[in-house]
CSV table of C-alpha atoms and ligand atoms in Angstrom, one decimal:
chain,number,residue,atom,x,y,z
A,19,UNK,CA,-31.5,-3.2,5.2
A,20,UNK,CA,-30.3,-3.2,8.9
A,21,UNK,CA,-28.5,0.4,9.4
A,22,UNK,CA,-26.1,-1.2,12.2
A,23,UNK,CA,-24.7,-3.9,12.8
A,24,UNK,CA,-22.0,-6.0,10.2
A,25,UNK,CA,-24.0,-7.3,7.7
A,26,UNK,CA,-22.3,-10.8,5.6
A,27,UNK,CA,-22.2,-10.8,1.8
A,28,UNK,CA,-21.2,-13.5,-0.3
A,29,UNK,CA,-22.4,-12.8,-3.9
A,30,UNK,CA,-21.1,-10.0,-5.9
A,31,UNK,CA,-24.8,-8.5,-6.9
A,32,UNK,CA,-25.3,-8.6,-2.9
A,33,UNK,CA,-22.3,-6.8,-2.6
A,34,UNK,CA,-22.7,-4.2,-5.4
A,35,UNK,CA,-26.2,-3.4,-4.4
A,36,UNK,CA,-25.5,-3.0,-0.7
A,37,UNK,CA,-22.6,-0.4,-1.5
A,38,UNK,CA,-24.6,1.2,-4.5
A,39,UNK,CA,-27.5,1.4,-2.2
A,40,UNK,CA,-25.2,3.7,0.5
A,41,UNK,CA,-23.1,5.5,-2.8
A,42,UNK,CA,-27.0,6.4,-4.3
A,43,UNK,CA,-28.3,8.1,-0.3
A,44,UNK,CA,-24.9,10.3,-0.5
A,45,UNK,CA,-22.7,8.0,2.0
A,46,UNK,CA,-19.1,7.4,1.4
A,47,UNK,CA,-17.9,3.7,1.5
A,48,UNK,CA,-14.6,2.8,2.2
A,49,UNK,CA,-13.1,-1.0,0.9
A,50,UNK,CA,-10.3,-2.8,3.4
A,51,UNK,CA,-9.1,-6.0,1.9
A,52,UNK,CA,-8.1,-8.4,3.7
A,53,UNK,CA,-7.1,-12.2,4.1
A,54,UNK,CA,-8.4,-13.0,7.2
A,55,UNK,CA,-7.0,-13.7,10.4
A,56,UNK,CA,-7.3,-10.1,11.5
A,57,UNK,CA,-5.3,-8.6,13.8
A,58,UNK,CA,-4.8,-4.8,15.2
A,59,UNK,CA,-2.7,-3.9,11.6
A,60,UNK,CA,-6.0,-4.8,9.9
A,61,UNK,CA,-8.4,-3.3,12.3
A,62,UNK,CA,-6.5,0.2,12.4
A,63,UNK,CA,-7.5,-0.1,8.7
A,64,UNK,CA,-11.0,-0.6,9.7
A,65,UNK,CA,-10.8,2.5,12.1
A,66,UNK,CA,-9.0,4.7,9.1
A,67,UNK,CA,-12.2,3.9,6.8
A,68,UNK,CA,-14.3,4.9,9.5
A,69,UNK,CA,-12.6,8.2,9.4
A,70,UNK,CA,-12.7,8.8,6.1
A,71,UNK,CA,-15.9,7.5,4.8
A,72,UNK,CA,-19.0,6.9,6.0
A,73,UNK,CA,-19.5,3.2,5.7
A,74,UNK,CA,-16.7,0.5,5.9
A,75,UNK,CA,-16.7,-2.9,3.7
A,76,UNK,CA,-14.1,-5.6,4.9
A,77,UNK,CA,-13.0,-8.0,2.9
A,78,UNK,CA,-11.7,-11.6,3.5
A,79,UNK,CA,-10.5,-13.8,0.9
A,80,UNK,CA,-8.1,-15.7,0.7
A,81,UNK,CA,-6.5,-15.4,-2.8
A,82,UNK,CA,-5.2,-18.8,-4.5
A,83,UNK,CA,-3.4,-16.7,-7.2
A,84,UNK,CA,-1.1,-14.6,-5.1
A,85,UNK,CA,0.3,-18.3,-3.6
A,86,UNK,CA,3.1,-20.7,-5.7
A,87,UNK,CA,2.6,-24.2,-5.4
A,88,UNK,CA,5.6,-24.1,-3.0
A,89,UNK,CA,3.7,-21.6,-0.7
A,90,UNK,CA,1.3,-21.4,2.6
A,91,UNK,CA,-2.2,-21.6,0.5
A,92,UNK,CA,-3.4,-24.5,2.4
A,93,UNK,CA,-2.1,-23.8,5.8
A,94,UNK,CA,-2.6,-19.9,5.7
A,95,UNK,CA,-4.5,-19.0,9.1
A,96,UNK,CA,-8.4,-19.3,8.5
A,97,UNK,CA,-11.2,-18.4,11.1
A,98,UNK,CA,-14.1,-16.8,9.8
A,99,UNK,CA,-15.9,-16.7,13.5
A,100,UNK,CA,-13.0,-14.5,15.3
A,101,UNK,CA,-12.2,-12.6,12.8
A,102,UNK,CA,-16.6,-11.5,12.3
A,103,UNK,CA,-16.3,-11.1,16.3
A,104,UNK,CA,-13.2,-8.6,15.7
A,105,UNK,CA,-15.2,-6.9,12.4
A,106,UNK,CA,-18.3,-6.2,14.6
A,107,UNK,CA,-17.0,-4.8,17.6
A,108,UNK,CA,-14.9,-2.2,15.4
A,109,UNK,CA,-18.2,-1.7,13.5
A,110,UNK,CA,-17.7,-2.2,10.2
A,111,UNK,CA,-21.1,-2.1,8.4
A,112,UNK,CA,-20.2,-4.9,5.2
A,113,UNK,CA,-18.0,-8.2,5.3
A,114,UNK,CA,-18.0,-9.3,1.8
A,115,UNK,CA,-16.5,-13.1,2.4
A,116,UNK,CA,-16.4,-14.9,-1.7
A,117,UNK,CA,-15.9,-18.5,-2.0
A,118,UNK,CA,-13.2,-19.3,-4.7
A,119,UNK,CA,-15.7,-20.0,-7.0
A,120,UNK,CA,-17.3,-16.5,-6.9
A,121,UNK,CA,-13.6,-14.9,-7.5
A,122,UNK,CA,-12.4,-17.4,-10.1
A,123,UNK,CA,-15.1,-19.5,-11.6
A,124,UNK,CA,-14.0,-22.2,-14.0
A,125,UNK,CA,-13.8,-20.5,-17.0
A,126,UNK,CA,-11.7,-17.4,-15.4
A,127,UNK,CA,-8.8,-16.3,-18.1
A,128,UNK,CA,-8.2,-13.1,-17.1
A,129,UNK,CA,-4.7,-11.2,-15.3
A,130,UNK,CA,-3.8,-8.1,-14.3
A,131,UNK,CA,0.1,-7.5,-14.3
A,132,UNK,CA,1.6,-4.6,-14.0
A,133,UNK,CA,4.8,-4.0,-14.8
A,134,UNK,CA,7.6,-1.2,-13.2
A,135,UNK,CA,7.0,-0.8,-10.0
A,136,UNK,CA,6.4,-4.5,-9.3
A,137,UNK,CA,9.3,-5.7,-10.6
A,138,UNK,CA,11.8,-5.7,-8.1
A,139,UNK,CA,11.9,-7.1,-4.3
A,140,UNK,CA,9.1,-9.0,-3.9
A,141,UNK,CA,8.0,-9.3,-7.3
A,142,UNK,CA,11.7,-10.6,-7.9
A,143,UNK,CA,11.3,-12.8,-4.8
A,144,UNK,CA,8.0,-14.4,-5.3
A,145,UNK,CA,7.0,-14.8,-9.6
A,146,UNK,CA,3.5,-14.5,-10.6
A,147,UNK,CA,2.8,-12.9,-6.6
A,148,UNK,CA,1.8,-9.2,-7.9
A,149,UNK,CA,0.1,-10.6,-11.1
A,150,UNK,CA,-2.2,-12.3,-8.1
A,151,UNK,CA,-2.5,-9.9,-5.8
A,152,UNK,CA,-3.7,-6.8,-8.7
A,153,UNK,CA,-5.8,-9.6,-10.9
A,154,UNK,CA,-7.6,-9.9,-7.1
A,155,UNK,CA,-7.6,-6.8,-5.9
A,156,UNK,CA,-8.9,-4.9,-9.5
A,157,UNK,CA,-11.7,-7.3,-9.1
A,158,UNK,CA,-12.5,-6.9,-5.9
A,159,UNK,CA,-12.8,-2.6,-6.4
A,160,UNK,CA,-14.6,-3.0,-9.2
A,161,UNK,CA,-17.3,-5.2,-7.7
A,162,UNK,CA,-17.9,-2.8,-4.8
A,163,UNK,CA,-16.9,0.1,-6.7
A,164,UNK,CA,-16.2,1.9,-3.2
A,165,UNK,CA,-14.8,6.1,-2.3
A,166,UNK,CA,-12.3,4.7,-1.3
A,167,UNK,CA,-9.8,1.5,-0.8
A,168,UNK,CA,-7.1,1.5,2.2
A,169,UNK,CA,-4.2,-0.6,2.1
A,170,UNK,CA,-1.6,-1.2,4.6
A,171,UNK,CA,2.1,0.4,4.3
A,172,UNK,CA,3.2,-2.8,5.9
A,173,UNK,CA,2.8,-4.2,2.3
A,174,UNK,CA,4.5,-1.0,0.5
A,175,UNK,CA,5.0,-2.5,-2.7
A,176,UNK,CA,1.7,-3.6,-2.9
A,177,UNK,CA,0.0,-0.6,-2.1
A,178,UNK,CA,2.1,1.0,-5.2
A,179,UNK,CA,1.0,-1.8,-7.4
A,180,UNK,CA,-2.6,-1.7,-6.1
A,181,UNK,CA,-2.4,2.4,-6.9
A,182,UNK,CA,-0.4,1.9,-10.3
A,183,UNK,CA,-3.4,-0.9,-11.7
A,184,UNK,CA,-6.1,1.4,-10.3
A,185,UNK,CA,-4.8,4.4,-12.1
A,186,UNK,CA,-4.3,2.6,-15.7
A,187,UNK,CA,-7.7,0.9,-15.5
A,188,UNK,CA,-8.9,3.9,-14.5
A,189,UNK,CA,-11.0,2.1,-11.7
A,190,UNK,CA,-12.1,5.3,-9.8
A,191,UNK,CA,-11.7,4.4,-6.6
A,192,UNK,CA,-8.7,6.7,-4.0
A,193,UNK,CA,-6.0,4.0,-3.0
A,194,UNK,CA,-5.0,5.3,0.5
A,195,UNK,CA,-2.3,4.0,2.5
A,196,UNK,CA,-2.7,3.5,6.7
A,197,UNK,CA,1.1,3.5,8.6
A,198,UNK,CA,2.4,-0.1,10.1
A,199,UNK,CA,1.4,-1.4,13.5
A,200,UNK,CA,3.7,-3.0,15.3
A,201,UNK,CA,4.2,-5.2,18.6
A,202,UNK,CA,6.1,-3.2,21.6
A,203,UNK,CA,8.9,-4.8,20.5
A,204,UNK,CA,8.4,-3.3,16.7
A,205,UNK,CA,7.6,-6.1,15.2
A,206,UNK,CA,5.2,-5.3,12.3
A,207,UNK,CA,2.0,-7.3,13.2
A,208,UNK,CA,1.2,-10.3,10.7
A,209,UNK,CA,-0.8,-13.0,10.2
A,210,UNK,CA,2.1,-15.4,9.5
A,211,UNK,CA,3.7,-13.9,12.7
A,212,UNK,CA,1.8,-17.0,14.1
A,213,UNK,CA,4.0,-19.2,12.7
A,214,UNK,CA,6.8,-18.3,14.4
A,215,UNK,CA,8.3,-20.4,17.8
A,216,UNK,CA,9.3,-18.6,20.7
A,217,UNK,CA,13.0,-18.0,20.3
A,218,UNK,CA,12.3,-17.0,16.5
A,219,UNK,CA,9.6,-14.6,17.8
A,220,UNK,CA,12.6,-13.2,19.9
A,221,UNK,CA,15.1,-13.2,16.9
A,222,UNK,CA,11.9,-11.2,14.8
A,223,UNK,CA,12.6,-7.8,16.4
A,224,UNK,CA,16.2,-7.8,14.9
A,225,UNK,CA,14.1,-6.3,11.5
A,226,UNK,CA,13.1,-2.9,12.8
A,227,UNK,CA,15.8,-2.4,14.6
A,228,UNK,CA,18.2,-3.0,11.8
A,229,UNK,CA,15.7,-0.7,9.5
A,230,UNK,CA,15.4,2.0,11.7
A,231,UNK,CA,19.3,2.4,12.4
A,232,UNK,CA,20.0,2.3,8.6
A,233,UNK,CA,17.4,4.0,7.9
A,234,UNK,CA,18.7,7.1,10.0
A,235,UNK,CA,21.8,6.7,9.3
A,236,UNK,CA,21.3,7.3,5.6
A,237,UNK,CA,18.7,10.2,6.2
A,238,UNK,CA,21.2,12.0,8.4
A,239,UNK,CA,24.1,11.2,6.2
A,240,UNK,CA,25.8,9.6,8.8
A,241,UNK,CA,26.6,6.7,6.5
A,242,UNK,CA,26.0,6.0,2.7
A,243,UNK,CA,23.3,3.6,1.6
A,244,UNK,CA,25.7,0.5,0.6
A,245,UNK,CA,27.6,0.9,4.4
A,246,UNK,CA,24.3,0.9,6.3
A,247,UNK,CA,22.7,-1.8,3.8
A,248,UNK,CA,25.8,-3.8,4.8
A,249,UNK,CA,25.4,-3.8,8.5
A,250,UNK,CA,21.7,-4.1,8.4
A,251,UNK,CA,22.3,-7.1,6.7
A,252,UNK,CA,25.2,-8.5,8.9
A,253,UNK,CA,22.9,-7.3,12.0
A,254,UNK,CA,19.8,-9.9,10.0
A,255,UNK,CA,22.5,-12.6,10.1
A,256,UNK,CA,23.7,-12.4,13.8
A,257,UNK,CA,20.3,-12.4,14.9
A,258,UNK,CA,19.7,-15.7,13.4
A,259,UNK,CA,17.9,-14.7,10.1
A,260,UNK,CA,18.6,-17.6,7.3
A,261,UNK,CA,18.3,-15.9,4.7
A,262,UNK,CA,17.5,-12.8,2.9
A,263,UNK,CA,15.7,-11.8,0.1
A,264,UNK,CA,16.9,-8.6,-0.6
A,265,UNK,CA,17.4,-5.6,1.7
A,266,UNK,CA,17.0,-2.9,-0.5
A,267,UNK,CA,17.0,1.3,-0.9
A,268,UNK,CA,14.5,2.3,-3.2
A,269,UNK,CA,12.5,5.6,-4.2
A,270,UNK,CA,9.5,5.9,-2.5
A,271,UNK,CA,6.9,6.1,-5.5
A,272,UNK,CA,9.1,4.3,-8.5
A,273,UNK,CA,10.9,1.6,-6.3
A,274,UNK,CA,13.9,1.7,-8.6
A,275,UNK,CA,16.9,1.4,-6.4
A,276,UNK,CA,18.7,4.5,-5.4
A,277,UNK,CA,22.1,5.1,-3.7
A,278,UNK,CA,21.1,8.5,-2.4
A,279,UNK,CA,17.9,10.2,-0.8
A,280,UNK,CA,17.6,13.3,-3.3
A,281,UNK,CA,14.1,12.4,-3.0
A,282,UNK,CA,11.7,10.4,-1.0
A,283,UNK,CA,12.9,6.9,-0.6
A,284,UNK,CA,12.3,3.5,1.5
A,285,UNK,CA,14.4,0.7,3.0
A,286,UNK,CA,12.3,-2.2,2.0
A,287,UNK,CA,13.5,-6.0,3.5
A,288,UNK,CA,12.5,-10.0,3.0
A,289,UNK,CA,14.1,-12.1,5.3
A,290,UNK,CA,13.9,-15.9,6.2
A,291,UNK,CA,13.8,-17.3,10.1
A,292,UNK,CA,13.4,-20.9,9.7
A,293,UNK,CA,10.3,-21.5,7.1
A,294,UNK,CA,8.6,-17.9,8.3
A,295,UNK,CA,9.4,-15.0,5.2
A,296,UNK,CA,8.7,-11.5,7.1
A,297,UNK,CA,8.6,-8.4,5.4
A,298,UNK,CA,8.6,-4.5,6.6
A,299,UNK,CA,10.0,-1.2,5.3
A,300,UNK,CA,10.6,1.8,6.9
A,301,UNK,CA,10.6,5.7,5.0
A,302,UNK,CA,13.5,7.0,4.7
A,303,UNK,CA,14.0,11.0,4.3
A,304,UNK,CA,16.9,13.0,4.3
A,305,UNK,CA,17.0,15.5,7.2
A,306,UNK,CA,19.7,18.6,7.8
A,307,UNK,CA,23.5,17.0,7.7
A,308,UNK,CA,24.2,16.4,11.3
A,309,UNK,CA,27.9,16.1,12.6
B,8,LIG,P1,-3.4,-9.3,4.5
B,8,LIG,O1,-4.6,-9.9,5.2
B,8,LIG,O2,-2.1,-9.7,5.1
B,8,LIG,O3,-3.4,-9.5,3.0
B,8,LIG,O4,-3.4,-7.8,4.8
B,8,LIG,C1,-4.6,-7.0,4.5
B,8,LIG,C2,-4.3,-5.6,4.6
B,8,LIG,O5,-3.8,-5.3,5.9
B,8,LIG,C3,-3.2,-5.1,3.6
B,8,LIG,O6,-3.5,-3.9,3.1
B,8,LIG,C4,-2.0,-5.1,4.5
B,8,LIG,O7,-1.0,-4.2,4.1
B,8,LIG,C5,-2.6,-4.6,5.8
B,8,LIG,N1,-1.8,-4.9,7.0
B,8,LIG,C6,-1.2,-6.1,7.3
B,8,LIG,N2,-0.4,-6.0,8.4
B,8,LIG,C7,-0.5,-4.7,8.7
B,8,LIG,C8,0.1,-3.9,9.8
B,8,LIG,N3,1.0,-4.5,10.7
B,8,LIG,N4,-0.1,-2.6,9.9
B,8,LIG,C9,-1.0,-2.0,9.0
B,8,LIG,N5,-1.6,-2.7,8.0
B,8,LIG,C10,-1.3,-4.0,7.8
C-alpha cells in the first residue's frame, strides 16, 4: 500500500489490516473520530496524532445512536469531498468513512452505557446521548485497535466517558485529550456553529466570556461558585440565550458537582440561542488568594 497520501477505507477488515499492517512494521497509529464537517477543532486533532504517533486514521461517521428522534440526525452537516480535501492537505494517512450498515447491521443488539461520570449535564440533558456516543466509539477502537485515540476537550464529558468505557473494557488503546479551538471572538469552533444567523453568531461569544469570568473568579476566590454561577447565568440571559441546560461546577475527573475547587474542577455549560444547543467548558483551578 501507497506510503503517502490519505488512503479511503470503508470495511472494517480494510481498516484493521491497514492499521495492523503499520502496528506489525513498529509504527504508532493514532485514531481521531469524527462526524464530519471538519473544521480547525478537528484538524488540530489531526496535527496532535501526528505528534504523537506515527500514522493518523480519521474517522467520519455520523452516528444515528447518539441523535433522539427530536434531534439534527438528518440535517447534521454532511460533505465527504471538503472534509477528504481538509484530511489530505493535513496529511492524515487513513479515513476510515462506514456506511450505517457496517456500524449497525440489522441484527445489532449491543450497548455500551456507562454509568457515573455520564450521568449528569449532558447525559441529564440529552437520554440515551452517552449510551450512543460509547456503544460507537468502543466499536470504532476496537476495529482499528490504534496507540492511541484523541478526543477533543471541547466535548469534556465525553472525553471522560470515552476514557471510563475504554478503561472497563479494557480496550488498550491511550484516550488523550487535545485543548479547544476557538474563533477570535472565543467561540469554540463547531460543526453546528453553522447553524447559527448572524446576530445569534454575535450573541455566541457571550459563552466564553461568561466562563472565563466565573471561572476566575472562583479560582481566585474572588467569589464562591453559586455567586459566579449566578451571574454567568444572568450574563447567558442578557445576551439573548433562551435557555439553559445547566451551567454547572463540577470535579475535573468525577464530574460530581462541587461548591469549592479543593481539587481540579470545570465549569461545564449547555445553552439554547433559538434551535442552536452550544456547549464549552473551561478548567477551573484554584490559584494563591488574591485581595
Ligand atoms: P464531532 O465531529 O463534533 O463529533 O467532533 C469530533 C472530535 O473533534 C471530538 O473529539 C470533539 O471533541 C473534537 N472537537 C470538536 N470541536 C472541537 C474544538 N473546537 N476544539 C477541539 N476539538 C474539537
Amino acid at each position: 500500500m501507497e506510503t503517502t497520501g490519505l488512503e479511503i477505507v470503508r470495511t472494517v477488515a480494510a481498516l484493521r489490516d491497514q492499521v495492523g499492517e503499520w502496528r506489525r512494521d513498529g509504527q504508532t497509529v493514532a485514531l481521531v473520530p469524527t462526524m464530519g464537517a471538519l473544521h480547525e477543532g478537528h484538524l488540530s486533532l489531526m496535527r496532535q496524532g501526528h505528534e504523537i504517533c506515527d500514522r493518523v486514521c480519521a474517522t467520519i461517521f455520523v452516528n444515528p445512536k447518539q441523535f433522539a428522534p427530536s434531534e439534527d440526525f438528518e440535517t447534521y452537516p454532511r460533505g465527504e469531498g471538503e472534509d477528504v480535501a481538509k484530511l489530505i492537505a493535513e496529511g492524515v494517512d487513513l479515513l476510515f468513512a462506514p456506511d450505517v450498515s457496517v456500524m449497525y447491521p440489522d441484527n445489532f443488539a449491543t450497548t455500551v452505557s456507562v454509568t457515573g461520570v455520564s450521568d449528569g449535564l449532558c447525559g441529564a440533558a440529552r437520554p440515551g446521548f452517552f449510551d450512543g456516543v460509547a456503544t460507537v466509539v468502543s466499536k470504532l477502537l476496537l476495529q482499528a485497535l490504534p496507540d492511541v485515540a484523541i478526543f477533543g476537550e471541547k466535548d469534556y464529558q465525553q472525553l471522560l466517558v470515552i476514557r471510563q468505557a475504554a478503561q472497563d473494557l479494557n480496550i488498550p488503546v491511550d484516550v488523550v485529550g487535545g485543548p479547544t479551538v476557538r474563533e477570535a471572538d472565543g467561540l469554540a469552533l463547531s460543526s453546528r456553529n453553522a447553524y447559527l444567523n448572524e446576530a445569534e453568531r454575535q450573541q455566541a461569544a457571550a459563552i466564553i466570556d461568561a466562563l472565563g469570568t466565573a471561572a476566575a473568579n472562583i479560582a481566585t476566590r474572588r467569589g464562591t461558585a453559586k455567586g459566579e454561577i449566578a451571574a454567568a447565568v444572568q450574563k447567558l440571559n442578557d445576551a439573548g440565550f433562551t435557555n439553559i441546560d445547566y451551567l454547572e461546577l463540577c470535579d475535573a475527573e468525577t464530574l460530581v458537582p462541587v461548591d469549592d475547587v479543593t481539587r481540579p474542577a470545570r465549569l461545564l455549560v449547555a445553552a439554547w440561542l433559538g434551535e442552536t444547543r452550544l456547549i464549552d467548558n473551561i478548567a477551573v483551578v484554584a490559584t494563591t488568594q488574591t485581595k
